[in-house]
Amino acid sequence: MRHALIELCTDFLSAIVFFVLYLATGSAALGSALAIAVAIGQLIHARMQGRPLNFMTQASLALVVVLGAITLMTDDPRFMFAKPAIGHFAVGLIMLKRGWMLRYVPAIVTDNIPGAVTVAGYAWAALMFALGLGTIAVALTGDLKLWALYISVVAVGAKIAAFAIQFVTFRVLVRRRIRAARIAAGGRPGLLSIQLL
């Protein structure tokens, strides 16, 4: 988990630099210039160490350079505010692959309700697209406080709520399926497996 968080922070370091500097100084130009410098520095550092950059890091660095340059030319921070939307859209596209979630749930779930897991995967994709569109809508306002609230509370809260709903739904569906199988086999419906989720 720690390694994943470090990788995530590394992927978004230049964007973090932009937002911190913009918040501290109110200057979109300064934040963009330093974010671009950090992105280029990360690329040079990785090349000097002979370390290959994964796709997510390359995409993040390219976006910072492109969106940062547009922000510098227009002196409008809304382009950098929209960057997380691209991440949501990219993840949403990946989540459109049928059955992508099957490898992330316990065997008892895949054995009993694989169709529901596939549907949940598409629901997650829809959520990512909706959050991406919301990010763009909020970015267009140019209001940093509203954007920060949306990214930190609404987007994160929506993902936590979706996970909780999915967990409860899967649990109920698996219990029903096992209960129905026991009744069909002549067993007692009140005895459920202790291994449930």
mmCIF file of C-alpha atoms in Angstrom:
data_model
loop_
_atom_site.group_PDB
_atom_site.id
_atom_site.type_symbol
_atom_site.label_atom_id
_atom_site.label_comp_id
_atom_site.label_asym_id
_atom_site.label_seq_id
_atom_site.Cartn_x
_atom_site.Cartn_y
_atom_site.Cartn_z
ATOM 1 C CA MET A 1 0.000 0.000 0.000
ATOM 2 C CA ARG A 2 2.805 2.386 0.902
ATOM 3 C CA HIS A 3 4.557 1.678 -2.396
ATOM 4 C CA ALA A 4 1.335 2.389 -4.319
ATOM 5 C CA LEU A 5 0.910 5.731 -2.518
ATOM 6 C CA ILE A 6 4.513 6.715 -3.263
ATOM 7 C CA GLU A 7 4.025 5.845 -6.943
ATOM 8 C CA LEU A 8 0.779 7.831 -7.055
ATOM 9 C CA CYS A 9 2.416 10.890 -5.458
ATOM 10 C CA THR A 10 5.335 10.598 -7.889
ATOM 11 C CA ASP A 11 2.939 10.418 -10.848
ATOM 12 C CA PHE A 12 1.149 13.564 -9.710
ATOM 13 C CA LEU A 13 4.056 15.472 -8.126
ATOM 14 C CA SER A 14 4.119 18.219 -10.746
ATOM 15 C CA ALA A 15 0.362 18.731 -10.450
ATOM 16 C CA ILE A 16 0.694 18.898 -6.662
ATOM 17 C CA VAL A 17 3.467 21.504 -7.033
ATOM 18 C CA PHE A 18 1.196 23.583 -9.272
ATOM 19 C CA PHE A 19 -1.743 23.514 -6.868
ATOM 20 C CA VAL A 20 0.349 24.261 -3.781
ATOM 21 C CA LEU A 21 2.103 27.200 -5.469
ATOM 22 C CA TYR A 22 -1.091 28.523 -6.986
ATOM 23 C CA LEU A 23 -2.805 28.299 -3.610
ATOM 24 C CA ALA A 24 0.124 30.020 -1.857
ATOM 25 C CA THR A 25 0.817 32.762 -4.420
ATOM 26 C CA GLY A 26 -2.309 33.068 -6.560
ATOM 27 C CA SER A 27 -0.056 33.029 -9.630
ATOM 28 C CA ALA A 28 -1.060 30.536 -12.312
ATOM 29 C CA ALA A 29 2.079 31.422 -14.289
ATOM 30 C CA LEU A 30 4.468 30.688 -11.402
ATOM 31 C CA GLY A 31 2.665 27.463 -10.507
ATOM 32 C CA SER A 32 2.653 26.292 -14.122
ATOM 33 C CA ALA A 33 6.305 27.170 -14.753
ATOM 34 C CA LEU A 34 7.479 25.279 -11.682
ATOM 35 C CA ALA A 35 5.155 22.351 -12.387
ATOM 36 C CA ILE A 36 6.633 22.056 -15.898
ATOM 37 C CA ALA A 37 10.152 22.283 -14.425
ATOM 38 C CA VAL A 38 9.350 19.517 -11.932
ATOM 39 C CA ALA A 39 7.881 17.331 -14.704
ATOM 40 C CA ILE A 40 10.986 17.780 -16.865
ATOM 41 C CA GLY A 41 13.196 17.196 -13.812
ATOM 42 C CA GLN A 42 11.391 13.920 -13.076
ATOM 43 C CA LEU A 43 11.940 12.794 -16.658
ATOM 44 C CA ILE A 44 15.648 13.672 -16.582
ATOM 45 C CA HIS A 45 16.107 12.019 -13.161
ATOM 46 C CA ALA A 46 14.451 8.796 -14.343
ATOM 47 C CA ARG A 47 16.571 8.727 -17.525
ATOM 48 C CA MET A 48 19.802 9.315 -15.560
ATOM 49 C CA GLN A 49 18.950 6.385 -13.293
ATOM 50 C CA GLY A 50 18.102 4.230 -16.307
ATOM 51 C CA ARG A 51 14.626 3.693 -14.896
ATOM 52 C CA PRO A 52 11.810 3.322 -17.403
ATOM 53 C CA LEU A 53 8.750 5.493 -16.857
ATOM 54 C CA ASN A 54 5.423 3.687 -16.758
ATOM 55 C CA PHE A 55 2.552 4.839 -18.939
ATOM 56 C CA MET A 56 0.741 6.657 -16.128
ATOM 57 C CA THR A 57 3.847 8.681 -15.246
ATOM 58 C CA GLN A 58 4.529 9.536 -18.889
ATOM 59 C CA ALA A 59 0.908 10.573 -19.444
ATOM 60 C CA SER A 60 0.901 12.664 -16.277
ATOM 61 C CA LEU A 61 4.131 14.430 -17.223
ATOM 62 C CA ALA A 62 2.902 15.089 -20.774
ATOM 63 C CA LEU A 63 -0.359 16.502 -19.459
ATOM 64 C CA VAL A 64 1.454 18.807 -17.051
ATOM 65 C CA VAL A 65 3.669 20.140 -19.831
ATOM 66 C CA VAL A 66 0.773 20.623 -22.290
ATOM 67 C CA LEU A 67 -1.762 21.984 -19.801
ATOM 68 C CA GLY A 68 0.931 23.989 -18.021
ATOM 69 C CA ALA A 69 1.999 25.597 -21.290
ATOM 70 C CA ILE A 70 -1.611 26.495 -22.100
ATOM 71 C CA THR A 71 -2.006 27.891 -18.570
ATOM 72 C CA LEU A 72 1.154 29.969 -19.047
ATOM 73 C CA MET A 73 -0.029 31.310 -22.407
ATOM 74 C CA THR A 74 -3.502 32.181 -21.167
ATOM 75 C CA ASP A 75 -2.706 32.876 -17.486
ATOM 76 C CA ASP A 76 -5.818 30.801 -16.735
ATOM 77 C CA PRO A 77 -5.490 28.074 -14.049
ATOM 78 C CA ARG A 78 -8.647 26.297 -15.200
ATOM 79 C CA PHE A 79 -6.610 24.181 -17.624
ATOM 80 C CA MET A 80 -4.569 22.738 -14.756
ATOM 81 C CA PHE A 81 -7.729 22.311 -12.664
ATOM 82 C CA ALA A 82 -9.140 20.080 -15.397
ATOM 83 C CA LYS A 83 -6.173 17.676 -15.306
ATOM 84 C CA PRO A 84 -7.746 15.184 -12.828
ATOM 85 C CA ALA A 85 -10.675 14.785 -15.241
ATOM 86 C CA ILE A 86 -8.337 13.222 -17.778
ATOM 87 C CA GLY A 87 -7.253 10.692 -15.147
ATOM 88 C CA HIS A 88 -10.888 9.852 -14.399
ATOM 89 C CA PHE A 89 -11.641 9.420 -18.108
ATOM 90 C CA ALA A 90 -8.591 7.178 -18.597
ATOM 91 C CA VAL A 91 -9.541 4.960 -15.649
ATOM 92 C CA GLY A 92 -13.159 4.902 -16.866
ATOM 93 C CA LEU A 93 -12.027 3.670 -20.283
ATOM 94 C CA ILE A 94 -9.992 0.885 -18.661
ATOM 95 C CA MET A 95 -13.012 -0.070 -16.548
ATOM 96 C CA LEU A 96 -15.118 -0.566 -19.676
ATOM 97 C CA LYS A 97 -13.291 -3.859 -20.249
ATOM 98 C CA ARG A 98 -15.765 -6.643 -19.533
ATOM 99 C CA GLY A 99 -15.017 -8.518 -16.308
ATOM 100 C CA TRP A 100 -12.087 -6.350 -15.200
ATOM 101 C CA MET A 101 -13.267 -6.460 -11.602
ATOM 102 C CA LEU A 102 -13.412 -10.257 -11.338
ATOM 103 C CA ARG A 103 -9.761 -10.493 -10.330
ATOM 104 C CA TYR A 104 -10.244 -8.047 -7.451
ATOM 105 C CA VAL A 105 -13.093 -9.754 -5.583
ATOM 106 C CA PRO A 106 -12.996 -12.890 -3.395
ATOM 107 C CA ALA A 107 -13.608 -16.292 -4.984
ATOM 108 C CA ILE A 108 -16.939 -16.675 -3.176
ATOM 109 C CA VAL A 109 -18.195 -13.636 -5.083
ATOM 110 C CA THR A 110 -16.888 -14.721 -8.501
ATOM 111 C CA ASP A 111 -18.254 -18.242 -7.936
ATOM 112 C CA ASN A 112 -21.749 -17.044 -7.024
ATOM 113 C CA ILE A 113 -22.466 -13.736 -8.771
ATOM 114 C CA PRO A 114 -20.033 -13.169 -11.671
ATOM 115 C CA GLY A 115 -22.709 -11.311 -13.658
ATOM 116 C CA ALA A 116 -23.242 -8.809 -10.843
ATOM 117 C CA VAL A 117 -19.493 -8.225 -10.670
ATOM 118 C CA THR A 118 -19.415 -7.430 -14.394
ATOM 119 C CA VAL A 119 -22.321 -4.994 -14.007
ATOM 120 C CA ALA A 120 -20.541 -3.365 -11.046
ATOM 121 C CA GLY A 121 -17.453 -2.920 -13.233
ATOM 122 C CA TYR A 122 -19.502 -0.956 -15.759
ATOM 123 C CA ALA A 123 -21.067 1.058 -12.926
ATOM 124 C CA TRP A 124 -17.575 2.001 -11.748
ATOM 125 C CA ALA A 125 -16.704 3.128 -15.291
ATOM 126 C CA ALA A 126 -19.836 5.297 -15.371
ATOM 127 C CA LEU A 127 -18.871 6.802 -12.004
ATOM 128 C CA MET A 128 -15.393 7.670 -13.293
ATOM 129 C CA PHE A 129 -16.850 9.397 -16.358
ATOM 130 C CA ALA A 130 -19.351 11.308 -14.198
ATOM 131 C CA LEU A 131 -16.599 12.446 -11.815
ATOM 132 C CA GLY A 132 -14.456 13.516 -14.777
ATOM 133 C CA LEU A 133 -17.283 15.595 -16.205
ATOM 134 C CA GLY A 134 -17.894 17.078 -12.751
ATOM 135 C CA THR A 135 -14.228 17.992 -12.470
ATOM 136 C CA ILE A 136 -14.368 19.844 -15.789
ATOM 137 C CA ALA A 137 -17.563 21.642 -14.785
ATOM 138 C CA VAL A 138 -16.024 22.766 -11.504
ATOM 139 C CA ALA A 139 -12.731 23.702 -13.213
ATOM 140 C CA LEU A 140 -14.616 25.970 -15.610
ATOM 141 C CA THR A 141 -15.796 28.068 -12.667
ATOM 142 C CA GLY A 142 -12.161 28.923 -11.872
ATOM 143 C CA ASP A 143 -13.009 28.816 -8.150
ATOM 144 C CA LEU A 144 -10.071 27.119 -6.389
ATOM 145 C CA LYS A 145 -11.988 26.529 -3.144
ATOM 146 C CA LEU A 146 -14.888 24.888 -4.962
ATOM 147 C CA TRP A 147 -12.466 22.790 -7.020
ATOM 148 C CA ALA A 148 -10.549 21.669 -3.903
ATOM 149 C CA LEU A 149 -13.841 20.771 -2.179
ATOM 150 C CA TYR A 150 -14.989 18.794 -5.207
ATOM 151 C CA ILE A 151 -11.725 16.864 -5.615
ATOM 152 C CA SER A 152 -11.139 16.146 -1.927
ATOM 153 C CA VAL A 153 -14.702 15.617 -0.671
ATOM 154 C CA VAL A 154 -17.126 14.925 -3.524
ATOM 155 C CA ALA A 155 -14.891 12.762 -5.745
ATOM 156 C CA VAL A 156 -13.356 10.811 -2.864
ATOM 157 C CA GLY A 157 -16.686 10.555 -1.050
ATOM 158 C CA ALA A 158 -18.420 9.226 -4.160
ATOM 159 C CA LYS A 159 -15.799 6.483 -4.522
ATOM 160 C CA ILE A 160 -16.061 5.502 -0.840
ATOM 161 C CA ALA A 161 -19.877 5.450 -1.055
ATOM 162 C CA ALA A 162 -19.746 3.358 -4.251
ATOM 163 C CA PHE A 163 -17.392 0.869 -2.612
ATOM 164 C CA ALA A 164 -19.656 0.582 0.467
ATOM 165 C CA ILE A 165 -22.763 0.086 -1.695
ATOM 166 C CA GLN A 166 -20.953 -2.523 -3.780
ATOM 167 C CA PHE A 167 -19.757 -4.400 -0.684
ATOM 168 C CA VAL A 168 -23.233 -4.559 0.868
ATOM 169 C CA THR A 169 -24.882 -5.482 -2.442
ATOM 170 C CA PHE A 170 -22.398 -8.271 -3.153
ATOM 171 C CA ARG A 171 -22.801 -9.613 0.378
ATOM 172 C CA VAL A 172 -26.609 -9.701 0.109
ATOM 173 C CA LEU A 173 -26.544 -11.276 -3.361
ATOM 174 C CA VAL A 174 -24.038 -13.968 -2.347
ATOM 175 C CA ARG A 175 -26.066 -14.845 0.762
ATOM 176 C CA ARG A 176 -29.237 -15.133 -1.306
ATOM 177 C CA ARG A 177 -27.521 -17.320 -3.897
ATOM 178 C CA ILE A 178 -26.087 -19.659 -1.236
ATOM 179 C CA ARG A 179 -29.428 -19.805 0.601
ATOM 180 C CA ALA A 180 -31.241 -20.659 -2.648
ATOM 181 C CA ALA A 181 -28.668 -23.355 -3.466
ATOM 182 C CA ARG A 182 -29.092 -24.930 -0.017
ATOM 183 C CA ILE A 183 -32.862 -24.933 -0.297
ATOM 184 C CA ALA A 184 -32.615 -26.513 -3.751
ATOM 185 C CA ALA A 185 -30.276 -29.181 -2.325
ATOM 186 C CA GLY A 186 -32.693 -29.914 0.541
ATOM 187 C CA GLY A 187 -30.676 -28.143 3.234
ATOM 188 C CA ARG A 188 -31.895 -25.689 5.843
ATOM 189 C CA PRO A 189 -32.023 -22.048 4.630
ATOM 190 C CA GLY A 190 -30.878 -20.625 7.975
ATOM 191 C CA LEU A 191 -27.407 -22.185 7.803
ATOM 192 C CA LEU A 192 -25.076 -19.965 5.809
ATOM 193 C CA SER A 193 -21.421 -20.503 5.219
ATOM 194 C CA ILE A 194 -19.107 -18.808 7.706
ATOM 195 C CA GLN A 195 -16.816 -18.042 4.788
ATOM 196 C CA LEU A 196 -19.115 -15.344 3.410
ATOM 197 C CA LEU A 197 -17.042 -12.330 2.431
#
